[in-house]
Amino acid sequence: MSKPKFAMYWAASCGGCEIAVLNIHEKILDVDANFDVVFWPVAMDAKYKDVEAMEDGSILLTLFNGGIRNDENEHIAHLLRKKSKILVAFGSCACEGCIPGLANFSPINEIVETAFSTISTDNPQGIRPQTSYQMPEGEIHIPTLYPVLRTLDSVVDVDYYMPGCPPESHQIGAVIDLVVQVLQGKAELPPKGATIGAGNSTVCDECKRTRNVKTIKEFSRIQLMHADPELCLLEQGIPCNGVATRSGCDARCPTAGAQCIGCYGPAEGVIDYGARLVSAFASVIDANDPAEIDRILDGLVDPAGQFYRFNLAGSLLKAGKSAFQRSNV
Amino acid sequence: MSEKIGVYVCHCGTNIAGIVDVADVSQWAGEKLAANGVVISRDYKFMCSSLGQELIQKDIQEQGLTRVVVAACSPHLHEKTFRNACQGADLNPYLCELVSIREQDSWVHTDKVAATEKAKAILSGGVARVEHHEALEPLRVPIHPDTLVVGGGIAGIQAALEIADAGFHVYLVEREPSIGGHMAQFDKTFPTLDCSACILTPKMVDVGNHPNITLLTWSEVQKVDGYIGNFVATIKQKARYVKIEDCTGCGICWEKCPKKVVDEVFEAGLGNRKVIYTPFPQAVPKYPVIDAPNCTYFLKGTCKACEKFCPTGAIDFNQQDEEITVQVGNIILATGYDLFDVRRMPQYGYGRLANVYTSLEFERLGNAAGPTGGNIVLRDGKTVPKAVGIVHCVGSRDQNYNPYCSAICCMQSLKFAHLVHERTGAEVYNFYIDMRTPSKGYEEFYQRLLEEGTHFVRGKVAEVTNLARIPEEEGKLIVQVEDTLIGKQRRIPLDMVILSAGIQARHDAKEVGKLFGISCSADAWYIERHPKLDPVATMTDGIYIAGCAQGPKDIPASVAQGAAAAARVLGKIQQKEISLEPVRATVIEEHCSGCRICNDLCPFSAILYLEDKKVSEINPALCQGCGTCVAACPAGAISGTGFSNEQILSQIEGLLLLNIRQLEAVPA
Ligand SMILES: Cc1cc2nc3c(=O)[nH]c(=O)nc-3n(C[C@H](O)[C@H](O)[C@H](O)COP(=O)(O)OP(=O)(O)OC[C@H]3O[C@@H](n4cnc5c(N)ncnc54)[C@H](O)[C@@H]3O)c2cc1C
Ligand code: SF4
Ligand code: SF4
Ligand code: SF4
Ligand code: SF4
């Protein structure tokens, strides 16, 4: 009997998700033992046309990381959807846009300008990329950038979401275990649309710091103060996003002494991560005088980065789908 | 779709049907929303009539409806009606949704086509939402029988006495050292010219002696928590520096106090008082207060004359402000009004020209117990005026100041004209724009003044000046006015000018309103629940308003409102318990991380942190469903009945007609 097929793909992402998968150590052998890896550009050579030739639905499990930034990303998303039984939005970029999604604040020409002209860029001829170019051998193309980055599920139907930037290796291992058990008939798949490889509560749930009733008189940056190692960071005025971020990471950042920045995305049932967090922070600011409130809020130096670092493209603001639709009419 | 939804579109006579094509809306809902569970859709002239309600009930029974959506007026008006109708047919009342296509649609649009489309969208939102409604049971809570009355003017006094006489306890909180309010400052009251003190002080004494009234003067409410039936008010009692257990009110202390200051409150700046004082001889309670910021002992550390002379040792310089909390079921706000500040109209010369007076100053001037013993004389204290002008509408009916009519000042001006005439024999000129005398006996009073020979000049006074143009004007105040009845500019030389300033909301009305959770109009008058049908209730259950706090009015109307508010409160007390909307928040324990963001937010202290489980919990008996914590919980772990994410989001989707578009969308 042939083994079930496995694929993994990276669209607009940094590559960290791929590393995280390799980082599951000897569990990777389980993948090999239980699956036939048919497509995984970072790990093996394969051509798109090989995938196109596969039968629809013939890949059992595809882990898709990265957001949809250009027409190639979108093309492969549609292709893998067609060929896969289970398509997992893997990692923060595919789930909610992540860091690449922050570029949705800028128009493409600005993004390109910045990328090809910063001080650290060696580009004496001031070259800008063209989507097509006439070579003696014929016309060549590179993918066309879309006006905004979108999440995987705004392009194709997604079966499961696995958050994290990147997903924690032990969570990846647990998910692989689960799929293997399902294959062996020992477990059942969670309902479609579920978030897998993560907890049901928020980071605070796993955070060991002591916490009290919160009243915030001042926001500060962690590098500007000596934080108490035992006490909840948020209570010390360090804007820790743990209160709103889905659990599953073992509260790594707050345990190490840094604030949670939200890579595990919104908690179950929360539609807009940033809005939730804004209203939570606002609720515990201890001031009534508008000027005083403004002063406290000025302590949050980068509100967009604070509240939407990972979630902009997937937020209700949808600096994603609707903006995309508008600019494509 | 398992629910069977009935849709009822109301014409409201022509209120809705005049703009919205109700038949079209109802037919559209029957067809397009069928896939969303609508099994029957009707339109009817008056859904709220008993026939309209029977229509719903019949459908529930015969068609087995499990949900009802009525598209009609605002839920403020008839949500109860339709819920009760459903209940009458054994459908849980909370499975009924009322969407407003009147206030939010037909009343605010003129384009019939667009309004009809909007009605469809609003209705579609209601249909999408109602699917997620749950059957709920109202919560019943007991009503605390005590009442808090704030403001001891005539309106508050009346309200307190009515309730206390009916056998229930009242806390009457007054900011000044004595109750009485503005009425205590007057000499006579229009139109009957009864002596104000003679009719007011017996009531004040009743309040002071009443076994059912706890009188808290020199006090202010700091904080109000809770809800109808169960309010907790925190009251600050300012230090009097007088032990009321020992004080007999003999008055030796204020006789002996060596320091006098101008009394800006009771004497309206016209007279002085001592630093230890009661505002007036008939003050209730009789105990004085020490005005600490002006007291020589507090300023310099020596004096204590009052202490030395007090025969009962009642003075106590070490007294501190005290906070007390009281539990009450209902609250009446009767905080009254402030006089319009006539300095804002420099053209009338107040403060610059000595013999220009405000109306309240004149009340004190004419008062037998006032600074001149009731002698109407100029500021020099002796000259009796020979010609007096009374300017109506100062600061009222003027787009630059208060646009409204202050309602009492025409009559008050006529009262002054009569008093001046009677006591000085002076020529009296009333400068009015329109004469407003609409209550019982008021027009007759005006007639009487006409017969007394008062001069009535119809026109808005342009200026009051002392710059003489002709010898007859030398040393006089000259009123420049266009007499619109003869179409001529006139300059009238006078000895005294009285400015009948309008009345306006208390300077702190907005903050006080906020404290009690009620709203103010743009002019800062407290807003009644309904301008005609519910004039003393407010939008906040259990909070009532009475007297001038609600808007300008005279004493009879203030008394009537005080009594009306008392009757409303007594009605509530008699019910013994009330049913509350079963809208409550709950924590989904597995989603709660115990982050404690919510812990300090609940205005009703309903949230408890369970140390052992490290999760938060909401006490359903205390939660009022305000939604504060629901919005704050960053984990989305708190859900509010009636306002769940599902309900709100599906309503939005319905409004955007996404529920229909999804079905109609052609596959790509
Ligand atoms: C010059 C003048 C003459 C008038 N003459 C007549 C007349 O002859 N006949 C007539 O019918 N009407 C007359 N009126 C109208 C009359 O004054 C009012 O109708 C009446 O006084 C309204 O009573 P009230 O209790 O609503 O308000 P108020 O008399 O203003 O009483 C309010 C009370 O509440 C207290 N208070 C305010 N805020 C607070 C707070 N936050 N906490 C605790 N206590 C508070 C105040 O100290 C005051 O004691 C006259 C008005 C004016 C200006
Ligand atoms: S430090 Fe951050 S993660 Fe830990 S309890 Fe505080 S807010 Fe939550
Ligand atoms: S009552 Fe008379 S004086 Fe007062 S504002 Fe109205 S019209 Fe003017
Ligand atoms: S909804 Fe939350 S904040 Fe509001 S009363 Fe209930 S528990 Fe308190
Ligand atoms: S805010 Fe939410 S997650 Fe935090 S303690 Fe309260 S209920 Fe729990």
PDB file of N, CA and C and ligand atoms in Angstrom, chain B residues 392-394 396-397 404-411 413 433-436 500 502, ligand 3:
ATOM      1  N   HIS B 392     -37.301  92.687  30.797  1.00  0.00           N
ATOM      2  CA  HIS B 392     -37.645  91.265  30.649  1.00  0.00           C
ATOM      3  C   HIS B 392     -36.608  90.547  29.773  1.00  0.00           C
ATOM      4  N   CYS B 393     -36.700  89.236  29.770  1.00  0.00           N
ATOM      5  CA  CYS B 393     -35.971  88.381  28.811  1.00  0.00           C
ATOM      6  C   CYS B 393     -34.461  88.623  28.793  1.00  0.00           C
ATOM      7  N   VAL B 394     -33.845  88.893  29.948  1.00  0.00           N
ATOM      8  CA  VAL B 394     -32.402  89.115  29.935  1.00  0.00           C
ATOM      9  C   VAL B 394     -31.686  87.757  29.855  1.00  0.00           C
ATOM     10  N   SER B 396     -32.595  85.420  27.933  1.00  0.00           N
ATOM     11  CA  SER B 396     -33.527  84.411  27.422  1.00  0.00           C
ATOM     12  C   SER B 396     -34.006  84.839  26.036  1.00  0.00           C
ATOM     13  N   ARG B 397     -34.490  83.891  25.280  1.00  0.00           N
ATOM     14  CA  ARG B 397     -35.047  84.143  23.949  1.00  0.00           C
ATOM     15  C   ARG B 397     -34.064  84.949  23.113  1.00  0.00           C
ATOM     16  N   TYR B 404     -34.190  79.703  24.738  1.00  0.00           N
ATOM     17  CA  TYR B 404     -35.528  79.381  25.236  1.00  0.00           C
ATOM     18  C   TYR B 404     -36.115  80.508  26.093  1.00  0.00           C
ATOM     19  N   CYS B 405     -37.420  80.428  26.324  1.00  0.00           N
ATOM     20  CA  CYS B 405     -38.105  81.346  27.225  1.00  0.00           C
ATOM     21  C   CYS B 405     -37.978  80.787  28.640  1.00  0.00           C
ATOM     22  N   SER B 406     -37.584  81.623  29.589  1.00  0.00           N
ATOM     23  CA  SER B 406     -37.373  81.138  30.952  1.00  0.00           C
ATOM     24  C   SER B 406     -38.676  80.971  31.732  1.00  0.00           C
ATOM     25  N   ALA B 407     -39.782  81.319  31.131  1.00  0.00           N
ATOM     26  CA  ALA B 407     -41.112  80.953  31.597  1.00  0.00           C
ATOM     27  C   ALA B 407     -41.611  81.683  32.847  1.00  0.00           C
ATOM     28  N   ILE B 408     -40.713  82.046  33.749  1.00  0.00           N
ATOM     29  CA  ILE B 408     -41.194  82.629  34.995  1.00  0.00           C
ATOM     30  C   ILE B 408     -40.963  84.138  35.072  1.00  0.00           C
ATOM     31  N   CYS B 409     -40.121  84.680  34.197  1.00  0.00           N
ATOM     32  CA  CYS B 409     -39.649  86.036  34.449  1.00  0.00           C
ATOM     33  C   CYS B 409     -40.641  87.119  34.045  1.00  0.00           C
ATOM     34  N   CYS B 410     -41.581  86.835  33.112  1.00  0.00           N
ATOM     35  CA  CYS B 410     -42.622  87.831  32.846  1.00  0.00           C
ATOM     36  C   CYS B 410     -43.433  88.046  34.123  1.00  0.00           C
ATOM     37  N   MET B 411     -43.839  86.932  34.718  1.00  0.00           N
ATOM     38  CA  MET B 411     -44.649  87.044  35.939  1.00  0.00           C
ATOM     39  C   MET B 411     -43.836  87.637  37.090  1.00  0.00           C
ATOM     40  N   SER B 413     -41.448  89.723  36.749  1.00  0.00           N
ATOM     41  CA  SER B 413     -41.301  91.156  36.462  1.00  0.00           C
ATOM     42  C   SER B 413     -42.565  91.918  36.832  1.00  0.00           C
ATOM     43  N   ILE B 433     -40.685  91.857  25.426  1.00  0.00           N
ATOM     44  CA  ILE B 433     -40.751  91.524  23.991  1.00  0.00           C
ATOM     45  C   ILE B 433     -42.148  90.979  23.678  1.00  0.00           C
ATOM     46  N   ASP B 434     -42.527  89.954  24.448  1.00  0.00           N
ATOM     47  CA  ASP B 434     -43.901  89.459  24.419  1.00  0.00           C
ATOM     48  C   ASP B 434     -44.273  89.238  25.871  1.00  0.00           C
ATOM     49  N   MET B 435     -45.528  89.360  26.200  1.00  0.00           N
ATOM     50  CA  MET B 435     -45.924  89.142  27.587  1.00  0.00           C
ATOM     51  C   MET B 435     -46.448  87.717  27.697  1.00  0.00           C
ATOM     52  N   ARG B 436     -45.806  86.921  28.543  1.00  0.00           N
ATOM     53  CA  ARG B 436     -46.181  85.501  28.611  1.00  0.00           C
ATOM     54  C   ARG B 436     -46.759  85.199  29.988  1.00  0.00           C
ATOM     55  N   SER B 500     -34.394  91.202  34.661  1.00  0.00           N
ATOM     56  CA  SER B 500     -35.058  89.920  34.912  1.00  0.00           C
ATOM     57  C   SER B 500     -34.309  88.830  34.172  1.00  0.00           C
ATOM     58  N   GLY B 502     -32.818  85.388  32.967  1.00  0.00           N
ATOM     59  CA  GLY B 502     -33.421  84.082  32.727  1.00  0.00           C
ATOM     60  C   GLY B 502     -32.889  83.058  33.708  1.00  0.00           C
TER      61      GLY B 502
HETATM   62  S1  SF4 C   3     -41.073  84.457  30.685  1.00  0.00           S
HETATM   63 FE1  SF4 C   3     -41.224  86.446  29.745  1.00  0.00          FE
HETATM   64  S2  SF4 C   3     -39.378  87.508  30.435  1.00  0.00           S
HETATM   65 FE2  SF4 C   3     -39.015  85.348  30.802  1.00  0.00          FE
HETATM   66  S3  SF4 C   3     -37.951  84.685  28.959  1.00  0.00           S
HETATM   67 FE3  SF4 C   3     -40.122  84.238  28.679  1.00  0.00          FE
HETATM   68  S4  SF4 C   3     -40.918  86.008  27.592  1.00  0.00           S
HETATM   69 FE4  SF4 C   3     -38.934  86.584  28.461  1.00  0.00          FE
END
